[in-house]
Amino acid sequence: MTETTIFHRILDGEIPADKVYEDEEVLIFKDIHPKAPTHLLLISKQECIPSIADLTEETKDIAGMLIYKAKEFAEREGIDGYQLKFHVGKSGGQEVFYLHLHFLSQQALRDE
Ligand code: AMP
């Protein structure tokens, strides 16, 4: 069974997050400890798996969906340079075991 993480609690509305975008597939919110002027996290609202290491033939599309949502978000924001990162496993620096994509940019969001 998948362990309940802080990101489950954000999705369930139990704890607040600084949300910047949401649709039926994805939630994008600000990282609480930003490592760049823009540091966002993208999570799937539909499928929860702990990590990239847990992807299967059935769930592999989540990774592409998160990357594509990041690309669309960047376009809407007029951000043309950014980094996308998955931390995989404890030794890969992963702390929260709810699959998420980091979006980092030196460029600020439009409203900041
Ligand atoms: P990772 O190392 O890939 O597991 O990254 C987890 C990220 O989640 C870290 O960059 C944390 O700063 C971030 N984080 C942890 N708790 C929260 C929270 N409540 N709201 C937003 N970001 C968080």
Tab-separated table of N, CA, C and O and ligand atoms in Angstrom:
chain	number	residue	atom	x	y	z
A	1	MET	N	0.841	-1.194	0.000
A	1	MET	CA	0.000	0.000	0.000
A	1	MET	C	0.881	1.251	0.000
A	1	MET	O	1.909	1.288	0.652
A	2	THR	N	0.440	2.298	-0.762
A	2	THR	CA	1.220	3.525	-0.830
A	2	THR	C	1.034	4.327	0.452
A	2	THR	O	-0.076	4.544	0.909
A	3	GLU	N	2.155	4.767	0.985
A	3	GLU	CA	2.134	5.541	2.232
A	3	GLU	C	1.556	6.943	1.970
A	3	GLU	O	1.759	7.517	0.905
A	4	THR	N	0.802	7.473	2.936
A	4	THR	CA	0.255	8.826	2.783
A	4	THR	C	1.369	9.841	2.993
A	4	THR	O	2.090	9.775	3.979
A	5	THR	N	1.495	10.756	2.055
A	5	THR	CA	2.569	11.750	2.120
A	5	THR	C	1.969	13.134	2.289
A	5	THR	O	0.759	13.333	2.171
A	6	ILE	N	2.859	14.102	2.468
A	6	ILE	CA	2.426	15.498	2.595
A	6	ILE	C	1.726	15.974	1.311
A	6	ILE	O	0.818	16.801	1.373
A	7	PHE	N	2.107	15.404	0.177
A	7	PHE	CA	1.466	15.829	-1.075
A	7	PHE	C	0.037	15.271	-1.187
A	7	PHE	O	-0.832	15.929	-1.749
A	8	HIS	N	-0.217	14.084	-0.624
A	8	HIS	CA	-1.600	13.597	-0.538
A	8	HIS	C	-2.431	14.593	0.280
A	8	HIS	O	-3.567	14.913	-0.071
A	9	ARG	N	-1.849	15.076	1.359
A	9	ARG	CA	-2.584	15.975	2.263
A	9	ARG	C	-2.832	17.326	1.589
A	9	ARG	O	-3.863	17.953	1.818
A	10	ILE	N	-1.894	17.760	0.752
A	10	ILE	CA	-2.108	18.995	-0.024
A	10	ILE	C	-3.256	18.774	-1.012
A	10	ILE	O	-4.167	19.599	-1.119
A	11	LEU	N	-3.215	17.639	-1.714
A	11	LEU	CA	-4.279	17.338	-2.693
A	11	LEU	C	-5.640	17.250	-2.027
A	11	LEU	O	-6.644	17.706	-2.584
A	12	ASP	N	-5.681	16.678	-0.839
A	12	ASP	CA	-6.954	16.527	-0.123
A	12	ASP	C	-7.397	17.817	0.554
A	12	ASP	O	-8.455	17.852	1.187
A	13	GLY	N	-6.562	18.861	0.474
A	13	GLY	CA	-6.931	20.147	1.067
A	13	GLY	C	-6.737	20.186	2.575
A	13	GLY	O	-7.191	21.105	3.244
A	14	GLU	N	-6.032	19.174	3.113
A	14	GLU	CA	-5.820	19.135	4.574
A	14	GLU	C	-4.767	20.137	5.014
A	14	GLU	O	-4.786	20.615	6.137
A	15	ILE	N	-3.790	20.378	4.135
A	15	ILE	CA	-2.799	21.411	4.456
A	15	ILE	C	-2.682	22.337	3.243
A	15	ILE	O	-2.876	21.911	2.107
A	16	PRO	N	-2.382	23.614	3.496
A	16	PRO	CA	-2.371	24.583	2.397
A	16	PRO	C	-1.117	24.461	1.525
A	16	PRO	O	-0.090	23.964	1.969
A	17	ALA	N	-1.272	24.922	0.292
A	17	ALA	CA	-0.114	25.016	-0.606
A	17	ALA	C	-0.323	26.257	-1.444
A	17	ALA	O	-1.454	26.711	-1.627
A	18	ASP	N	0.773	26.785	-1.936
A	18	ASP	CA	0.697	27.967	-2.792
A	18	ASP	C	0.522	27.470	-4.231
A	18	ASP	O	1.492	27.260	-4.954
A	19	LYS	N	-0.742	27.263	-4.612
A	19	LYS	CA	-1.052	26.669	-5.923
A	19	LYS	C	-0.922	27.720	-7.020
A	19	LYS	O	-1.405	28.835	-6.860
A	20	VAL	N	-0.315	27.333	-8.127
A	20	VAL	CA	-0.205	28.276	-9.248
A	20	VAL	C	-0.994	27.807	-10.463
A	20	VAL	O	-1.270	28.596	-11.362
A	21	TYR	N	-1.357	26.528	-10.492
A	21	TYR	CA	-2.154	26.017	-11.613
A	21	TYR	C	-2.762	24.678	-11.208
A	21	TYR	O	-2.137	23.888	-10.495
A	22	GLU	N	-3.963	24.435	-11.735
A	22	GLU	CA	-4.625	23.162	-11.454
A	22	GLU	C	-5.565	22.849	-12.608
A	22	GLU	O	-6.250	23.751	-13.119
A	23	ASP	N	-5.607	21.613	-13.025
A	23	ASP	CA	-6.662	21.156	-13.939
A	23	ASP	C	-7.047	19.746	-13.504
A	23	ASP	O	-6.692	19.327	-12.389
A	24	GLU	N	-7.735	19.005	-14.366
A	24	GLU	CA	-8.201	17.693	-13.905
A	24	GLU	C	-7.061	16.679	-13.746
A	24	GLU	O	-7.198	15.703	-13.014
A	25	GLU	N	-5.922	16.965	-14.383
A	25	GLU	CA	-4.829	15.982	-14.340
A	25	GLU	C	-3.686	16.341	-13.391
A	25	GLU	O	-3.011	15.467	-12.864
A	26	VAL	N	-3.446	17.644	-13.241
A	26	VAL	CA	-2.220	18.049	-12.550
A	26	VAL	C	-2.481	19.158	-11.535
A	26	VAL	O	-3.419	19.957	-11.706
A	27	LEU	N	-1.658	19.166	-10.488
A	27	LEU	CA	-1.614	20.307	-9.559
A	27	LEU	C	-0.180	20.817	-9.569
A	27	LEU	O	0.769	20.024	-9.465
A	28	ILE	N	-0.051	22.146	-9.712
A	28	ILE	CA	1.278	22.767	-9.687
A	28	ILE	C	1.292	23.767	-8.528
A	28	ILE	O	0.415	24.622	-8.422
A	29	PHE	N	2.279	23.606	-7.642
A	29	PHE	CA	2.362	24.505	-6.483
A	29	PHE	C	3.823	24.837	-6.201
A	29	PHE	O	4.743	24.164	-6.675
A	30	LYS	N	4.004	25.925	-5.415
A	30	LYS	CA	5.374	26.390	-5.136
A	30	LYS	C	6.055	25.492	-4.112
A	30	LYS	O	5.422	25.094	-3.113
A	31	ASP	N	7.320	25.206	-4.354
A	31	ASP	CA	8.111	24.467	-3.364
A	31	ASP	C	8.309	25.363	-2.137
A	31	ASP	O	8.628	26.545	-2.253
A	32	ILE	N	8.125	24.772	-0.982
A	32	ILE	CA	8.200	25.541	0.265
A	32	ILE	C	9.630	26.013	0.571
A	32	ILE	O	9.819	26.997	1.282
A	33	HIS	N	10.616	25.326	0.017
A	33	HIS	CA	12.029	25.722	0.192
A	33	HIS	C	12.654	25.933	-1.190
A	33	HIS	O	13.429	25.081	-1.661
A	34	PRO	N	12.320	27.069	-1.842
A	34	PRO	CA	12.725	27.258	-3.231
A	34	PRO	C	14.239	27.307	-3.424
A	34	PRO	O	14.947	27.931	-2.645
A	35	LYS	N	14.688	26.631	-4.476
A	35	LYS	CA	16.119	26.610	-4.799
A	35	LYS	C	16.411	27.446	-6.042
A	35	LYS	O	17.510	27.409	-6.579
A	36	ALA	N	15.411	28.212	-6.495
A	36	ALA	CA	15.556	29.104	-7.648
A	36	ALA	C	14.427	30.130	-7.525
A	36	ALA	O	13.463	29.902	-6.782
A	37	PRO	N	14.528	31.269	-8.239
A	37	PRO	CA	13.461	32.274	-8.152
A	37	PRO	C	12.075	31.678	-8.428
A	37	PRO	O	11.094	32.055	-7.791
A	38	THR	N	11.999	30.760	-9.377
A	38	THR	CA	10.762	29.990	-9.551
A	38	THR	C	11.097	28.523	-9.303
A	38	THR	O	11.952	27.953	-9.985
A	39	HIS	N	10.453	27.960	-8.284
A	39	HIS	CA	10.655	26.534	-7.971
A	39	HIS	C	9.282	25.949	-7.672
A	39	HIS	O	8.675	26.234	-6.632
A	40	LEU	N	8.793	25.168	-8.629
A	40	LEU	CA	7.452	24.597	-8.540
A	40	LEU	C	7.524	23.080	-8.486
A	40	LEU	O	8.531	22.492	-8.910
A	41	LEU	N	6.457	22.480	-8.013
A	41	LEU	CA	6.333	21.025	-8.007
A	41	LEU	C	5.065	20.660	-8.760
A	41	LEU	O	4.024	21.312	-8.586
A	42	LEU	N	5.152	19.653	-9.603
A	42	LEU	CA	3.984	19.177	-10.350
A	42	LEU	C	3.653	17.765	-9.890
A	42	LEU	O	4.547	16.898	-9.841
A	43	ILE	N	2.372	17.541	-9.561
A	43	ILE	CA	1.937	16.189	-9.188
A	43	ILE	C	0.685	15.809	-9.971
A	43	ILE	O	-0.128	16.669	-10.318
A	44	SER	N	0.555	14.525	-10.204
A	44	SER	CA	-0.657	14.010	-10.848
A	44	SER	C	-1.791	13.988	-9.826
A	44	SER	O	-1.587	13.615	-8.668
A	45	LYS	N	-2.982	14.397	-10.248
A	45	LYS	CA	-4.133	14.343	-9.349
A	45	LYS	C	-4.827	12.987	-9.420
A	45	LYS	O	-5.656	12.667	-8.592
A	46	GLN	N	-4.493	12.210	-10.457
A	46	GLN	CA	-5.232	10.967	-10.678
A	46	GLN	C	-4.488	9.730	-10.214
A	46	GLN	O	-5.068	8.827	-9.643
A	47	GLU	N	-3.219	9.700	-10.494
A	47	GLU	CA	-2.433	8.487	-10.231
A	47	GLU	C	-1.389	8.822	-9.192
A	47	GLU	O	-0.635	9.766	-9.368
A	48	CYS	N	-1.330	8.056	-8.142
A	48	CYS	CA	-0.242	8.282	-7.208
A	48	CYS	C	0.663	7.074	-7.161
A	48	CYS	O	0.242	5.989	-6.767
A	49	ILE	N	1.885	7.269	-7.568
A	49	ILE	CA	2.898	6.247	-7.333
A	49	ILE	C	4.037	6.940	-6.598
A	49	ILE	O	4.185	8.159	-6.698
A	50	PRO	N	4.838	6.192	-5.846
A	50	PRO	CA	5.839	6.848	-5.002
A	50	PRO	C	6.957	7.542	-5.768
A	50	PRO	O	7.441	8.595	-5.351
A	51	SER	N	7.379	6.974	-6.893
A	51	SER	CA	8.640	7.432	-7.477
A	51	SER	C	8.736	6.977	-8.935
A	51	SER	O	8.033	6.035	-9.349
A	52	ILE	N	9.616	7.601	-9.681
A	52	ILE	CA	9.906	7.150	-11.047
A	52	ILE	C	10.296	5.659	-11.049
A	52	ILE	O	9.961	4.915	-11.969
A	53	ALA	N	10.960	5.244	-9.985
A	53	ALA	CA	11.413	3.845	-9.898
A	53	ALA	C	10.244	2.862	-9.841
A	53	ALA	O	10.431	1.665	-10.065
A	54	ASP	N	9.051	3.364	-9.552
A	54	ASP	CA	7.871	2.493	-9.460
A	54	ASP	C	7.020	2.501	-10.720
A	54	ASP	O	5.956	1.865	-10.752
A	55	LEU	N	7.433	3.259	-11.744
A	55	LEU	CA	6.650	3.292	-12.984
A	55	LEU	C	6.545	1.899	-13.584
A	55	LEU	O	7.495	1.106	-13.523
A	56	THR	N	5.396	1.634	-14.168
A	56	THR	CA	5.174	0.374	-14.865
A	56	THR	C	4.661	0.703	-16.261
A	56	THR	O	4.380	1.861	-16.572
A	57	GLU	N	4.510	-0.322	-17.065
A	57	GLU	CA	3.926	-0.174	-18.394
A	57	GLU	C	2.575	0.574	-18.273
A	57	GLU	O	2.270	1.441	-19.078
A	58	GLU	N	1.813	0.253	-17.231
A	58	GLU	CA	0.485	0.871	-17.043
A	58	GLU	C	0.536	2.316	-16.622
A	58	GLU	O	-0.341	3.098	-16.953
A	59	THR	N	1.555	2.693	-15.834
A	59	THR	CA	1.581	4.048	-15.252
A	59	THR	C	2.610	4.967	-15.900
A	59	THR	O	2.723	6.135	-15.517
A	60	LYS	N	3.341	4.461	-16.899
A	60	LYS	CA	4.469	5.243	-17.434
A	60	LYS	C	4.058	6.588	-18.034
A	60	LYS	O	4.878	7.513	-18.091
A	61	ASP	N	2.781	6.729	-18.440
A	61	ASP	CA	2.354	7.990	-19.055
A	61	ASP	C	2.318	9.168	-18.071
A	61	ASP	O	2.281	10.317	-18.491
A	62	ILE	N	2.312	8.873	-16.782
A	62	ILE	CA	2.302	9.976	-15.791
A	62	ILE	C	3.529	10.858	-15.992
A	62	ILE	O	3.440	12.080	-15.914
A	63	ALA	N	4.676	10.241	-16.236
A	63	ALA	CA	5.913	11.016	-16.350
A	63	ALA	C	5.836	11.967	-17.541
A	63	ALA	O	6.177	13.152	-17.428
A	64	GLY	N	5.361	11.463	-18.658
A	64	GLY	CA	5.227	12.315	-19.848
A	64	GLY	C	4.200	13.409	-19.640
A	64	GLY	O	4.391	14.551	-20.071
A	65	MET	N	3.117	13.062	-18.938
A	65	MET	CA	2.072	14.057	-18.664
A	65	MET	C	2.658	15.200	-17.836
A	65	MET	O	2.440	16.381	-18.138
A	66	LEU	N	3.420	14.870	-16.787
A	66	LEU	CA	3.983	15.918	-15.930
A	66	LEU	C	4.939	16.813	-16.728
A	66	LEU	O	4.912	18.044	-16.594
A	67	ILE	N	5.761	16.205	-17.570
A	67	ILE	CA	6.704	16.987	-18.380
A	67	ILE	C	5.939	17.894	-19.352
A	67	ILE	O	6.261	19.074	-19.516
A	68	TYR	N	4.893	17.358	-19.961
A	68	TYR	CA	4.126	18.154	-20.926
A	68	TYR	C	3.394	19.304	-20.234
A	68	TYR	O	3.339	20.429	-20.758
A	69	LYS	N	2.872	19.049	-19.023
A	69	LYS	CA	2.194	20.112	-18.269
A	69	LYS	C	3.195	21.208	-17.883
A	69	LYS	O	2.848	22.391	-17.851
A	70	ALA	N	4.421	20.818	-17.589
A	70	ALA	CA	5.458	21.802	-17.264
A	70	ALA	C	5.753	22.672	-18.486
A	70	ALA	O	5.866	23.899	-18.388
A	71	LYS	N	5.862	22.043	-19.624
A	71	LYS	CA	6.119	22.764	-20.877
A	71	LYS	C	4.981	23.743	-21.169
A	71	LYS	O	5.210	24.915	-21.497
A	72	GLU	N	3.742	23.298	-21.022
A	72	GLU	CA	2.591	24.185	-21.285
A	72	GLU	C	2.571	25.343	-20.288
A	72	GLU	O	2.293	26.488	-20.660
A	73	PHE	N	2.876	25.040	-19.020
A	73	PHE	CA	2.877	26.082	-17.996
A	73	PHE	C	3.942	27.133	-18.327
A	73	PHE	O	3.689	28.341	-18.260
A	74	ALA	N	5.130	26.674	-18.699
A	74	ALA	CA	6.222	27.600	-19.042
A	74	ALA	C	5.812	28.500	-20.207
A	74	ALA	O	6.043	29.714	-20.181
A	75	GLU	N	5.185	27.927	-21.194
A	75	GLU	CA	4.745	28.724	-22.352
A	75	GLU	C	3.751	29.800	-21.930
A	75	GLU	O	3.856	30.949	-22.342
A	76	ARG	N	2.788	29.402	-21.096
A	76	ARG	CA	1.791	30.391	-20.642
A	76	ARG	C	2.442	31.511	-19.858
A	76	ARG	O	2.042	32.659	-19.930
A	77	GLU	N	3.472	31.168	-19.095
A	77	GLU	CA	4.143	32.162	-18.249
A	77	GLU	C	5.203	32.955	-19.002
A	77	GLU	O	5.811	33.859	-18.440
A	78	GLY	N	5.502	32.553	-20.233
A	78	GLY	CA	6.557	33.225	-20.993
A	78	GLY	C	7.944	32.899	-20.468
A	78	GLY	O	8.885	33.670	-20.650
A	79	ILE	N	8.067	31.743	-19.801
A	79	ILE	CA	9.375	31.296	-19.282
A	79	ILE	C	10.033	30.441	-20.363
A	79	ILE	O	9.478	29.412	-20.757
A	80	ASP	N	11.211	30.861	-20.830
A	80	ASP	CA	11.822	30.108	-21.930
A	80	ASP	C	13.066	29.331	-21.510
A	80	ASP	O	13.686	28.654	-22.330
A	81	GLY	N	13.416	29.415	-20.217
A	81	GLY	CA	14.559	28.633	-19.725
A	81	GLY	C	14.236	28.048	-18.366
A	81	GLY	O	13.835	28.782	-17.454
A	82	TYR	N	14.366	26.745	-18.260
A	82	TYR	CA	14.015	26.110	-16.981
A	82	TYR	C	14.654	24.723	-16.901
A	82	TYR	O	15.151	24.193	-17.896
A	83	GLN	N	14.636	24.166	-15.697
A	83	GLN	CA	15.131	22.808	-15.485
A	83	GLN	C	13.986	21.959	-14.953
A	83	GLN	O	13.196	22.440	-14.130
A	84	LEU	N	13.913	20.731	-15.407
A	84	LEU	CA	12.925	19.772	-14.904
A	84	LEU	C	13.692	18.627	-14.269
A	84	LEU	O	14.633	18.096	-14.881
A	85	LYS	N	13.303	18.267	-13.037
A	85	LYS	CA	14.062	17.228	-12.319
A	85	LYS	C	13.149	16.268	-11.584
A	85	LYS	O	12.211	16.703	-10.904
A	86	PHE	N	13.479	15.004	-11.688
A	86	PHE	CA	12.874	13.996	-10.821
A	86	PHE	C	13.981	13.519	-9.877
A	86	PHE	O	15.042	13.085	-10.348
A	87	HIS	N	13.760	13.576	-8.591
A	87	HIS	CA	14.661	12.910	-7.649
A	87	HIS	C	14.126	11.486	-7.499
A	87	HIS	O	12.921	11.293	-7.312
A	88	VAL	N	15.021	10.523	-7.590
A	88	VAL	CA	14.566	9.130	-7.568
A	88	VAL	C	15.249	8.373	-6.431
A	88	VAL	O	16.469	8.172	-6.451
A	89	GLY	N	14.454	7.998	-5.441
A	89	GLY	CA	14.970	7.205	-4.322
A	89	GLY	C	15.700	8.074	-3.305
A	89	GLY	O	16.165	9.169	-3.619
A	90	LYS	N	15.793	7.542	-2.090
A	90	LYS	CA	16.461	8.292	-0.997
A	90	LYS	C	17.868	8.716	-1.394
A	90	LYS	O	18.265	9.855	-1.178
A	91	SER	N	18.615	7.813	-2.014
A	91	SER	CA	19.996	8.168	-2.377
A	91	SER	C	20.038	9.098	-3.580
A	91	SER	O	21.084	9.671	-3.889
A	92	GLY	N	18.905	9.281	-4.249
A	92	GLY	CA	18.806	10.256	-5.347
A	92	GLY	C	18.254	11.589	-4.860
A	92	GLY	O	17.928	12.454	-5.665
A	93	GLY	N	18.141	11.728	-3.540
A	93	GLY	CA	17.709	12.993	-2.954
A	93	GLY	C	16.208	13.115	-2.776
A	93	GLY	O	15.703	14.180	-2.423
A	94	GLN	N	15.467	12.027	-3.019
A	94	GLN	CA	14.004	12.108	-2.890
A	94	GLN	C	13.587	12.048	-1.424
A	94	GLN	O	14.039	11.162	-0.684
A	95	GLU	N	12.744	12.995	-1.026
A	95	GLU	CA	12.269	13.045	0.361
A	95	GLU	C	10.788	12.724	0.461
A	95	GLU	O	10.332	12.197	1.472
A	96	VAL	N	10.035	13.120	-0.572
A	96	VAL	CA	8.584	12.887	-0.542
A	96	VAL	C	8.254	11.818	-1.582
A	96	VAL	O	8.520	11.993	-2.781
A	97	PHE	N	7.678	10.718	-1.105
A	97	PHE	CA	7.434	9.573	-1.992
A	97	PHE	C	6.034	9.600	-2.579
A	97	PHE	O	5.229	8.690	-2.396
A	98	TYR	N	5.794	10.700	-3.285
A	98	TYR	CA	4.611	10.895	-4.141
A	98	TYR	C	5.219	11.487	-5.407
A	98	TYR	O	5.775	12.599	-5.349
A	99	LEU	N	5.177	10.754	-6.489
A	99	LEU	CA	5.889	11.169	-7.704
A	99	LEU	C	5.639	12.638	-8.029
A	99	LEU	O	4.486	13.068	-8.132
A	100	HIS	N	6.716	13.399	-8.171
A	100	HIS	CA	6.593	14.826	-8.484
A	100	HIS	C	7.753	15.265	-9.359
A	100	HIS	O	8.847	14.701	-9.307
A	101	LEU	N	7.465	16.300	-10.132
A	101	LEU	CA	8.465	16.878	-11.028
A	101	LEU	C	8.812	18.265	-10.512
A	101	LEU	O	7.916	19.086	-10.275
A	102	HIS	N	10.114	18.526	-10.339
A	102	HIS	CA	10.559	19.873	-9.962
A	102	HIS	C	10.691	20.724	-11.218
A	102	HIS	O	11.249	20.266	-12.233
A	103	PHE	N	10.212	21.942	-11.145
A	103	PHE	CA	10.344	22.939	-12.228
A	103	PHE	C	11.109	24.110	-11.632
A	103	PHE	O	10.631	24.766	-10.699
A	104	LEU	N	12.319	24.358	-12.151
A	104	LEU	CA	13.154	25.439	-11.602
A	104	LEU	C	13.512	26.408	-12.711
A	104	LEU	O	13.884	25.991	-13.818
A	105	SER	N	13.399	27.713	-12.401
A	105	SER	CA	13.808	28.703	-13.396
A	105	SER	C	14.379	29.928	-12.707
A	105	SER	O	13.953	30.283	-11.597
A	106	GLN	N	15.315	30.557	-13.372
A	106	GLN	CA	15.845	31.838	-12.891
A	106	GLN	C	14.861	32.953	-13.204
A	106	GLN	O	15.002	34.065	-12.701
A	107	GLN	N	13.870	32.679	-14.040
A	107	GLN	CA	12.871	33.677	-14.423
A	107	GLN	C	11.689	33.601	-13.449
A	107	GLN	O	11.278	32.511	-13.054
A	108	ALA	N	11.150	34.770	-13.099
A	108	ALA	CA	10.025	34.814	-12.156
A	108	ALA	C	8.707	34.572	-12.887
A	108	ALA	O	8.620	34.730	-14.105
A	109	LEU	N	7.689	34.218	-12.112
A	109	LEU	CA	6.333	34.104	-12.656
A	109	LEU	C	5.821	35.503	-13.007
A	109	LEU	O	6.280	36.489	-12.446
A	110	ARG	N	4.828	35.555	-13.882
A	110	ARG	CA	4.305	36.843	-14.365
A	110	ARG	C	3.832	37.767	-13.250
A	110	ARG	O	4.010	38.963	-13.313
A	111	ASP	N	3.200	37.171	-12.214
A	111	ASP	CA	2.605	38.022	-11.172
A	111	ASP	C	3.573	38.316	-10.030
A	111	ASP	O	3.180	38.717	-8.947
A	112	GLU	N	4.882	38.089	-10.243
A	112	GLU	CA	5.832	38.328	-9.139
A	112	GLU	C	6.889	39.357	-9.522
A	112	GLU	O	7.073	39.664	-10.664
B	1	AMP	P1	12.149	15.634	-3.277
B	1	AMP	O1	13.522	15.772	-2.702
B	1	AMP	O2	12.187	15.497	-4.777
B	1	AMP	O3	11.320	14.575	-2.607
B	1	AMP	O4	11.465	17.042	-3.041
B	1	AMP	C1	10.439	17.287	-2.157
B	1	AMP	C2	10.244	18.763	-2.165
B	1	AMP	O5	9.028	19.052	-1.514
B	1	AMP	C3	11.337	19.554	-1.453
B	1	AMP	O6	11.966	20.444	-2.375
B	1	AMP	C4	10.582	20.296	-0.350
B	1	AMP	O7	11.061	21.609	-0.144
B	1	AMP	C5	9.171	20.283	-0.865
B	1	AMP	N1	8.127	20.354	0.154
B	1	AMP	C6	8.033	19.627	1.301
B	1	AMP	N2	6.911	19.944	1.967
B	1	AMP	C7	6.265	20.875	1.221
B	1	AMP	C8	5.046	21.603	1.372
B	1	AMP	N3	4.256	21.436	2.449
B	1	AMP	N4	4.708	22.495	0.419
B	1	AMP	C9	5.507	22.684	-0.656
B	1	AMP	N5	6.667	22.031	-0.856
B	1	AMP	C10	7.046	21.143	0.061
